[in-house]
Amino acid sequence: MAKKRTYSTGPFRERAILVGVNVRSQGDYWSLDDSLAELSELARAAGANPVERFTQSMNRPSPTYLGKGKIEQLAHSVKHKKIDTVIFDDELSPNQQRTLEDKLGVKVIDRTALILDVFAQRARSREGRLQIDLAQTEYLLPRLAGQWSHLERLGGGVGTRGPGETQIETDRRLVRHKLSRVKKEISRVQSQRNQQRMQRTGGEAKIVSLVGYTNAGKSALFNRITRSGVIERNQLFSTLDTTTRNMWLPSGTQATISDTVGFVHKLPPILVAAFRATLEEALEADLLLQVVDISSPYAIEQAQVVSDQLLDMGLGDTPRMLVLNKLDLVVSTAYEPLSLCMLDEIDISEFSRVVTTSATQGWGMTELRDAIGAEFSEPYEENTPGLSLHQV
Ligand SMILES: Nc1nc2c(ncn2[C@@H]2O[C@H](COP(=O)(O)OP(=O)(O)OP(=O)(O)O)[C@@H](O)[C@H]2O)c(=O)[nH]1
Ligand SMILES: [Mg+2]
């Protein structure tokens, strides 16, 4: 009798192997090692204990994700190292996931499920919970259907097929019903938020939005600028809800500034779609402050991921300022020259200005405020970054 499978994105604490592939034809600027280092952090954030890494280089993506021999090696490791879960660094198709579970005999999770899991643990507000609920349900829907067809394939015959099919239909109907309910609720929350925005600004104030990689220091900067108490923590995805406050510009006019959810490498598209309501502030922004943690060894890759994802969200034309944060971790005083090699590697022509800050030390706050003010009072000149840096 076939074993019933369940796919869950709920919390788990298990011994895990991390698996990634390097596909030469895809030429990712993010190295496999770096990607797995981040996957390991995500796994820990979700409560798992990564004990080993498995990698494979290949010319083309494999329909089974890994080559046959590699899957055998992996199965051997799973058995001998008492592994509970194998975590893959890319989103697996429902078929790949099922085949790999069959071959490995343990639970198989992909990067998407892991990110959904971390989000689910962090979600506090009603809107955040609704959005993660939507993303998880969208993720589970095709896997749910696959789960039953798999049972039919294996069990088949009398006593399974009929009830199985009925069950698929019932499950799909229930899940679709849930999806439409959650979507309706999200759009209600979204229209309330739009109303609030209009009331707050009369629809006239400029909208500034902090965007950037998770853990870059967006909330810390937001708190510094607006004297708010948004949670800032050394962990992935502290912020899931957008917070908006008014801020005064040096000219005496008001703008609104928003703290938003962070980005991550290979951010699941279903999550971006589900969090569209939360990202509304960024979508409507007159100016994006792209925050980069310059102390991170992955600063360049992280900046690139965020630029690419903003482009995917249709924000390629919104004026963008580069905020190099955590300056205190790379220099000892605010006025020490910053090595230019880093700036050489980031394409600063994408940005209207570059400002360096330390949110924790309060460095660069006046410069940041001035730069935002200047952005709204001067004509935007393309490809002439007005570097308001003391050190460039
Ligand atoms: N040393 C130093 N630490 C900083 C600075 N800015 C932020 N941090 C720390 O970095 C960690 C992450 O900061 P957050 O403000 O929560 O980062 P975030 O970009 O909002 O992250 P998410 O909400 O997860 O997307 C916290 O522990 C902050 O105290 C800085 O300029 N210098
Ligand atoms: Mg935050």
Coordinates of C-alpha atoms and ligand atoms in Angstrom, one line a residue:
M1 CA 0.0 0.0 0.0
A2 CA 1.4 3.4 -1.0
K3 CA 2.5 5.7 1.8
K4 CA 0.5 8.9 2.0
R5 CA 2.6 11.9 1.4
T6 CA 2.2 15.3 2.8
Y7 CA 4.0 18.4 1.6
S8 CA 4.4 20.9 4.4
T9 CA 6.0 24.3 4.6
G10 CA 5.5 24.4 8.3
P11 CA 8.4 24.7 10.9
F12 CA 10.7 21.7 11.3
R13 CA 13.9 20.9 13.1
E14 CA 15.8 18.2 11.4
R15 CA 19.2 17.1 10.2
A16 CA 19.5 18.3 6.7
I17 CA 21.7 17.9 3.6
L18 CA 21.9 21.0 1.3
V19 CA 22.1 20.3 -2.4
G20 CA 22.9 22.7 -5.2
V21 CA 23.9 22.5 -8.9
N22 CA 26.1 24.7 -11.0
V23 CA 24.6 24.8 -14.5
R24 CA 27.3 26.2 -16.8
S25 CA 24.9 27.3 -19.5
Q26 CA 23.1 29.5 -17.0
G27 CA 26.1 31.5 -15.9
D28 CA 24.8 32.8 -12.6
Y29 CA 26.8 35.7 -11.1
W30 CA 26.1 34.2 -7.7
S31 CA 28.5 31.4 -7.0
L32 CA 27.2 28.0 -5.9
D33 CA 29.2 28.2 -2.6
D34 CA 27.7 31.6 -1.8
S35 CA 24.2 30.5 -2.7
L36 CA 24.6 27.4 -0.4
A37 CA 26.0 29.5 2.4
E38 CA 22.8 31.6 2.2
L39 CA 20.6 28.4 1.9
S40 CA 22.3 27.2 5.1
E41 CA 21.3 30.4 6.9
L42 CA 17.8 30.1 5.6
A43 CA 17.7 26.4 6.8
R44 CA 18.9 27.4 10.3
A45 CA 16.3 30.3 10.4
A46 CA 13.7 27.6 9.6
G47 CA 14.9 25.5 12.5
A48 CA 16.9 22.8 10.5
N49 CA 20.4 21.7 11.2
P50 CA 22.4 21.6 7.9
V51 CA 25.1 18.9 8.3
E52 CA 26.4 18.4 4.8
R53 CA 26.5 19.9 1.3
F54 CA 26.2 18.2 -2.0
T55 CA 27.0 19.9 -5.3
Q56 CA 27.2 19.0 -8.9
S57 CA 28.4 20.8 -12.0
M58 CA 26.5 20.2 -15.2
N59 CA 26.3 21.6 -18.7
R60 CA 22.5 21.7 -18.9
P61 CA 19.8 21.5 -16.2
S62 CA 18.8 17.9 -15.5
P63 CA 15.1 16.8 -15.5
T64 CA 15.8 15.0 -12.2
Y65 CA 17.8 18.0 -10.8
L66 CA 20.9 15.8 -10.1
G67 CA 22.5 13.1 -12.3
K68 CA 21.7 9.5 -11.6
G69 CA 25.0 8.7 -9.9
K70 CA 24.9 11.7 -7.7
I71 CA 21.4 10.8 -6.5
E72 CA 22.7 7.4 -5.5
Q73 CA 25.6 9.0 -3.6
L74 CA 23.1 11.3 -1.9
A75 CA 20.8 8.4 -1.0
H76 CA 23.8 6.7 0.5
S77 CA 24.7 9.7 2.7
V78 CA 21.1 10.2 3.7
K79 CA 21.0 6.6 5.0
H80 CA 24.3 6.6 6.8
K81 CA 24.1 10.0 8.3
K82 CA 20.6 9.7 9.6
I83 CA 19.3 12.6 7.5
D84 CA 15.7 13.7 7.9
T85 CA 15.5 16.2 5.1
V86 CA 17.2 17.1 1.9
I87 CA 17.0 20.8 0.9
F88 CA 17.5 21.8 -2.7
D89 CA 18.8 25.2 -3.6
D90 CA 16.3 25.8 -6.4
E91 CA 12.6 25.4 -6.8
L92 CA 11.8 21.9 -7.8
S93 CA 8.8 20.9 -10.0
P94 CA 6.2 18.7 -8.2
N95 CA 7.4 15.8 -10.3
Q96 CA 11.1 16.4 -9.4
Q97 CA 10.2 16.6 -5.8
R98 CA 8.2 13.4 -5.9
T99 CA 10.9 11.5 -7.8
L100 CA 13.6 12.7 -5.5
E101 CA 11.6 11.7 -2.4
D102 CA 11.1 8.2 -3.8
K103 CA 14.8 7.8 -4.5
L104 CA 16.0 9.3 -1.2
G105 CA 13.3 8.0 1.1
V106 CA 13.2 11.2 3.1
K107 CA 11.4 14.5 2.9
V108 CA 12.6 16.8 0.1
I109 CA 12.3 20.6 0.5
D110 CA 13.2 23.3 -2.0
R111 CA 14.5 26.8 -1.5
T112 CA 11.0 28.2 -2.1
A113 CA 9.4 26.1 0.7
L114 CA 12.2 27.1 3.0
I115 CA 11.7 30.8 2.3
L116 CA 8.0 30.4 2.7
D117 CA 8.7 28.7 6.0
V118 CA 10.8 31.5 7.3
F119 CA 8.2 34.1 6.2
A120 CA 5.4 32.1 7.9
Q121 CA 7.4 32.1 11.2
R122 CA 7.9 35.9 11.0
A123 CA 4.4 36.9 9.9
R124 CA 2.7 38.8 12.7
S125 CA 0.2 41.2 11.1
R126 CA -3.1 40.1 9.6
E127 CA -2.0 41.3 6.2
G128 CA 1.4 39.5 6.5
R129 CA -0.4 36.2 7.5
L130 CA -2.9 36.5 4.7
Q131 CA -0.1 37.0 2.1
I132 CA 2.0 34.1 3.3
D133 CA -1.1 32.0 3.4
L134 CA -1.8 32.9 -0.2
A135 CA 1.8 32.1 -1.2
Q136 CA 1.8 28.8 0.6
T137 CA -1.5 27.7 -0.8
E138 CA -0.4 28.6 -4.3
Y139 CA 2.8 26.6 -3.7
L140 CA 0.9 23.6 -2.3
L141 CA -1.8 23.4 -4.9
P142 CA 0.1 21.7 -7.8
R143 CA 1.8 19.5 -5.2
L144 CA -1.5 18.4 -3.7
A145 CA -2.8 17.3 -7.1
G146 CA 0.5 15.5 -7.8
Q147 CA 0.2 13.8 -4.5
W148 CA -3.0 12.1 -5.4
S149 CA -2.0 11.2 -9.0
H150 CA 1.1 9.6 -7.4
L151 CA -1.1 7.5 -5.2
E152 CA -3.2 6.4 -8.2
R153 CA -0.1 5.6 -10.1
L154 CA 1.3 3.5 -7.4
G155 CA -1.8 2.0 -5.7
G156 CA -4.1 2.2 -8.7
G157 CA -6.9 -0.2 -9.3
V158 CA -10.0 -1.0 -7.2
G159 CA -10.6 1.0 -4.1
T160 CA -8.1 3.7 -4.9
R161 CA -8.9 5.3 -8.2
G162 CA -12.5 6.3 -7.6
P163 CA -12.1 7.8 -4.1
G164 CA -8.7 9.3 -5.2
E165 CA -10.2 11.2 -8.0
T166 CA -13.1 12.4 -5.9
Q167 CA -10.6 13.4 -3.3
I168 CA -8.5 15.4 -5.9
E169 CA -11.6 17.3 -6.9
T170 CA -12.7 18.0 -3.4
D171 CA -9.2 19.1 -2.3
R172 CA -8.8 21.3 -5.4
R173 CA -12.1 22.9 -4.9
L174 CA -11.4 23.6 -1.2
V175 CA -8.0 25.0 -2.0
R176 CA -9.3 27.2 -4.9
H177 CA -12.1 28.4 -2.6
K178 CA -9.6 29.3 0.0
L179 CA -7.4 31.1 -2.5
S180 CA -10.2 33.3 -3.7
R181 CA -11.2 34.1 -0.2
V182 CA -7.7 35.1 0.8
K183 CA -7.2 37.1 -2.4
K184 CA -10.4 39.0 -1.6
E185 CA -9.3 39.8 1.9
I186 CA -5.9 41.0 0.7
S187 CA -7.5 43.3 -1.8
R188 CA -9.7 44.7 1.0
V189 CA -6.7 45.4 3.2
Q190 CA -4.9 46.9 0.2
S191 CA -7.7 49.4 -0.5
Q192 CA -7.8 50.4 3.1
R193 CA -4.2 51.1 2.9
N194 CA -4.6 53.1 -0.2
Q195 CA -7.2 55.2 1.5
Q196 CA -4.9 55.7 4.5
R197 CA -2.2 56.9 2.2
M198 CA -4.4 59.4 0.5
Q199 CA -5.5 60.7 3.9
R200 CA -2.0 60.9 5.2
T201 CA -0.6 62.9 2.3
G202 CA -3.6 64.3 0.5
G203 CA -2.1 62.3 -2.3
E204 CA 0.5 65.0 -2.8
A205 CA 3.6 64.3 -0.7
K206 CA 6.5 62.5 -2.4
I207 CA 6.8 58.8 -1.6
V208 CA 10.2 57.5 -0.6
S209 CA 10.7 53.8 -0.1
L210 CA 13.6 51.9 1.5
V211 CA 14.3 48.7 -0.5
G212 CA 17.2 46.2 -0.3
Y213 CA 18.5 42.8 0.5
T214 CA 17.3 41.3 3.8
N215 CA 19.4 42.3 6.8
A216 CA 20.9 45.3 5.0
G217 CA 19.7 47.7 7.7
K218 CA 16.6 49.2 6.1
S219 CA 14.6 49.1 9.3
A220 CA 17.6 50.6 11.3
L221 CA 17.8 53.5 8.8
F222 CA 14.0 53.9 8.9
N223 CA 14.1 54.1 12.7
R224 CA 17.0 56.7 12.6
I225 CA 15.2 58.9 10.0
T226 CA 11.8 58.8 11.6
R227 CA 12.6 58.0 15.2
S228 CA 10.3 54.9 15.0
G229 CA 10.6 51.6 16.8
V230 CA 10.3 49.1 13.9
I231 CA 12.0 45.8 14.7
E232 CA 15.6 45.6 13.5
R233 CA 17.3 42.3 14.1
N234 CA 20.2 40.4 12.9
Q235 CA 18.1 37.8 11.1
L236 CA 16.7 37.1 7.7
F237 CA 13.3 38.7 7.0
S238 CA 12.7 40.7 10.2
T239 CA 10.3 42.9 8.4
L240 CA 7.3 41.6 6.5
D241 CA 5.0 44.5 6.9
T242 CA 5.4 47.9 5.4
T243 CA 5.6 50.8 7.9
T244 CA 5.1 54.3 6.6
R245 CA 5.9 57.6 8.3
N246 CA 6.0 61.2 7.4
M247 CA 9.4 62.9 7.2
W248 CA 10.4 66.5 6.8
L249 CA 12.7 67.4 3.9
P250 CA 15.3 70.2 4.4
S251 CA 13.2 72.5 2.2
G252 CA 10.4 72.3 4.8
T253 CA 8.1 70.1 2.7
Q254 CA 6.9 66.7 3.8
A255 CA 7.4 63.3 2.2
T256 CA 6.4 59.8 3.3
I257 CA 9.0 57.2 3.8
S258 CA 8.4 53.4 4.0
D259 CA 10.3 50.5 5.3
T260 CA 9.6 47.3 3.3
V261 CA 10.2 43.6 3.2
G262 CA 13.7 42.5 2.2
F263 CA 14.8 40.7 -1.0
V264 CA 16.8 37.5 -1.3
H265 CA 18.5 35.6 -4.1
K266 CA 16.0 33.4 -6.0
L267 CA 13.1 35.0 -4.2
P268 CA 10.1 32.9 -5.2
P269 CA 7.9 34.7 -7.7
I270 CA 4.7 33.4 -5.9
L271 CA 6.0 35.2 -2.8
V272 CA 6.5 38.5 -4.7
A273 CA 3.1 38.2 -6.2
A274 CA 1.5 37.4 -2.9
F275 CA 3.4 40.4 -1.2
R276 CA 2.3 42.8 -3.9
A277 CA 0.0 44.6 -1.5
T278 CA 2.9 45.0 1.0
L279 CA 5.2 46.2 -1.8
E280 CA 2.7 48.7 -2.9
E281 CA 4.6 51.6 -1.3
A282 CA 7.7 50.7 -3.3
L283 CA 5.6 50.3 -6.5
E284 CA 4.2 53.8 -6.0
A285 CA 7.4 55.4 -4.9
D286 CA 8.9 58.6 -6.4
L287 CA 12.3 57.6 -5.1
L288 CA 13.7 54.3 -4.0
L289 CA 16.6 54.2 -1.5
Q290 CA 18.4 51.0 -2.3
V291 CA 20.2 49.9 0.9
V292 CA 23.3 47.8 0.7
D293 CA 25.2 46.2 3.6
I294 CA 28.8 47.1 2.5
S295 CA 30.3 44.9 5.2
S296 CA 28.8 41.8 3.6
P297 CA 31.2 39.7 1.5
Y298 CA 28.2 39.3 -0.8
A299 CA 27.4 43.0 -1.1
I300 CA 27.9 43.2 -4.9
E301 CA 25.8 40.1 -5.6
Q302 CA 23.1 41.3 -3.2
A303 CA 22.9 44.7 -4.8
Q304 CA 22.7 43.0 -8.2
V305 CA 19.8 40.7 -7.0
V306 CA 17.9 43.7 -5.7
S307 CA 18.4 45.6 -9.0
D308 CA 17.3 42.7 -11.0
Q309 CA 14.2 42.0 -8.9
L310 CA 13.2 45.7 -9.0
L311 CA 13.5 45.5 -12.7
D312 CA 11.2 42.4 -12.8
M313 CA 8.7 44.3 -10.7
G314 CA 8.6 47.0 -13.3
L315 CA 10.5 49.6 -11.2
G316 CA 13.4 50.0 -13.6
D317 CA 12.4 53.6 -14.2
T318 CA 11.8 54.8 -10.7
P319 CA 14.7 57.1 -9.6
R320 CA 17.0 55.2 -7.3
M321 CA 19.6 56.3 -4.8
L322 CA 22.3 53.9 -3.5
V323 CA 22.7 53.9 0.3
L324 CA 25.8 52.0 1.4
N325 CA 25.1 51.2 5.0
K326 CA 27.0 49.6 7.9
L327 CA 30.0 51.9 7.1
D328 CA 31.1 51.5 10.7
L329 CA 32.0 47.9 10.1
V330 CA 34.4 48.7 7.3
V331 CA 36.0 52.0 8.5
S332 CA 36.6 53.3 12.0
T333 CA 35.4 56.9 11.5
A334 CA 32.8 58.4 9.4
Y335 CA 35.4 60.4 7.5
E336 CA 37.8 57.7 6.7
P337 CA 38.1 57.1 2.9
L338 CA 36.2 54.1 1.7
S339 CA 38.0 51.8 -0.7
L340 CA 36.7 52.6 -4.2
C341 CA 37.1 49.0 -5.4
M342 CA 33.7 48.2 -4.1
L343 CA 32.1 51.1 -5.9
D344 CA 33.9 50.1 -9.1
E345 CA 32.1 46.8 -9.0
I346 CA 28.6 48.2 -8.5
D347 CA 27.2 49.9 -11.6
I348 CA 26.5 53.3 -10.0
S349 CA 25.2 54.7 -13.2
E350 CA 21.9 53.1 -12.3
F351 CA 21.7 55.4 -9.3
S352 CA 21.0 59.2 -9.1
R353 CA 23.2 59.5 -6.0
V354 CA 25.3 57.5 -3.6
V355 CA 25.3 58.1 0.1
T356 CA 27.2 56.2 2.8
T357 CA 25.6 55.7 6.2
S358 CA 25.9 53.9 9.5
A359 CA 22.4 53.5 10.9
T360 CA 23.7 52.3 14.3
Q361 CA 26.3 55.1 14.6
G362 CA 24.0 57.8 13.0
W363 CA 26.6 58.6 10.4
G364 CA 25.5 60.1 7.1
M365 CA 21.9 60.9 8.3
T366 CA 22.1 64.6 7.4
E367 CA 23.7 63.8 4.0
L368 CA 20.9 61.2 3.4
R369 CA 18.2 63.7 4.2
D370 CA 19.8 66.4 2.1
A371 CA 20.2 64.0 -0.8
I372 CA 16.5 63.0 -0.6
G373 CA 15.6 66.7 -0.6
A374 CA 17.9 67.4 -3.5
E375 CA 16.3 64.6 -5.5
F376 CA 13.0 66.3 -5.4
S377 CA 14.2 69.8 -6.0
E378 CA 16.7 69.3 -8.8
P379 CA 16.0 67.9 -12.3
Y380 CA 17.0 64.3 -12.5
E381 CA 20.1 64.0 -14.6
E382 CA 20.7 60.6 -16.0
N383 CA 24.2 59.0 -15.6
T384 CA 25.6 61.9 -13.6
P385 CA 25.7 60.5 -10.1
G386 CA 26.0 63.5 -7.8
L387 CA 28.1 61.7 -5.2
S388 CA 27.2 63.3 -1.9
L389 CA 30.1 61.4 -0.3
H390 CA 32.6 62.9 1.9
Q391 CA 35.0 60.2 0.7
V392 CA 34.5 59.9 -3.0
Ligands
LIG1 N1 27.1 47.7 12.7 C1 26.0 48.1 12.1 N2 24.9 47.3 12.2 C2 23.8 47.7 11.5 C3 23.7 48.9 10.8 N3 22.5 49.0 10.3 C4 21.8 47.9 10.7 N4 22.6 47.1 11.5 C5 22.2 45.9 12.1 O1 22.0 44.9 11.1 C6 20.9 44.0 11.5 C7 19.8 44.1 10.4 O2 19.2 45.4 10.4 P1 17.7 45.6 10.0 O3 17.5 47.1 10.0 O4 16.8 44.7 10.8 O5 17.8 45.1 8.5 P2 16.6 45.1 7.4 O6 17.2 45.5 6.1 O7 15.4 45.8 7.9 O8 16.3 43.5 7.3 P3 14.9 42.7 6.9 O9 13.8 43.4 7.7 O10 15.2 41.4 7.4 O11 14.8 42.8 5.4 C8 20.4 44.5 12.9 O12 21.1 43.7 13.8 C9 20.9 46.0 12.9 O13 21.2 46.4 14.2 C10 24.9 49.7 10.7 O14 25.0 50.7 10.1 N5 26.0 49.2 11.4
MG2 MG 13.6 45.2 8.3

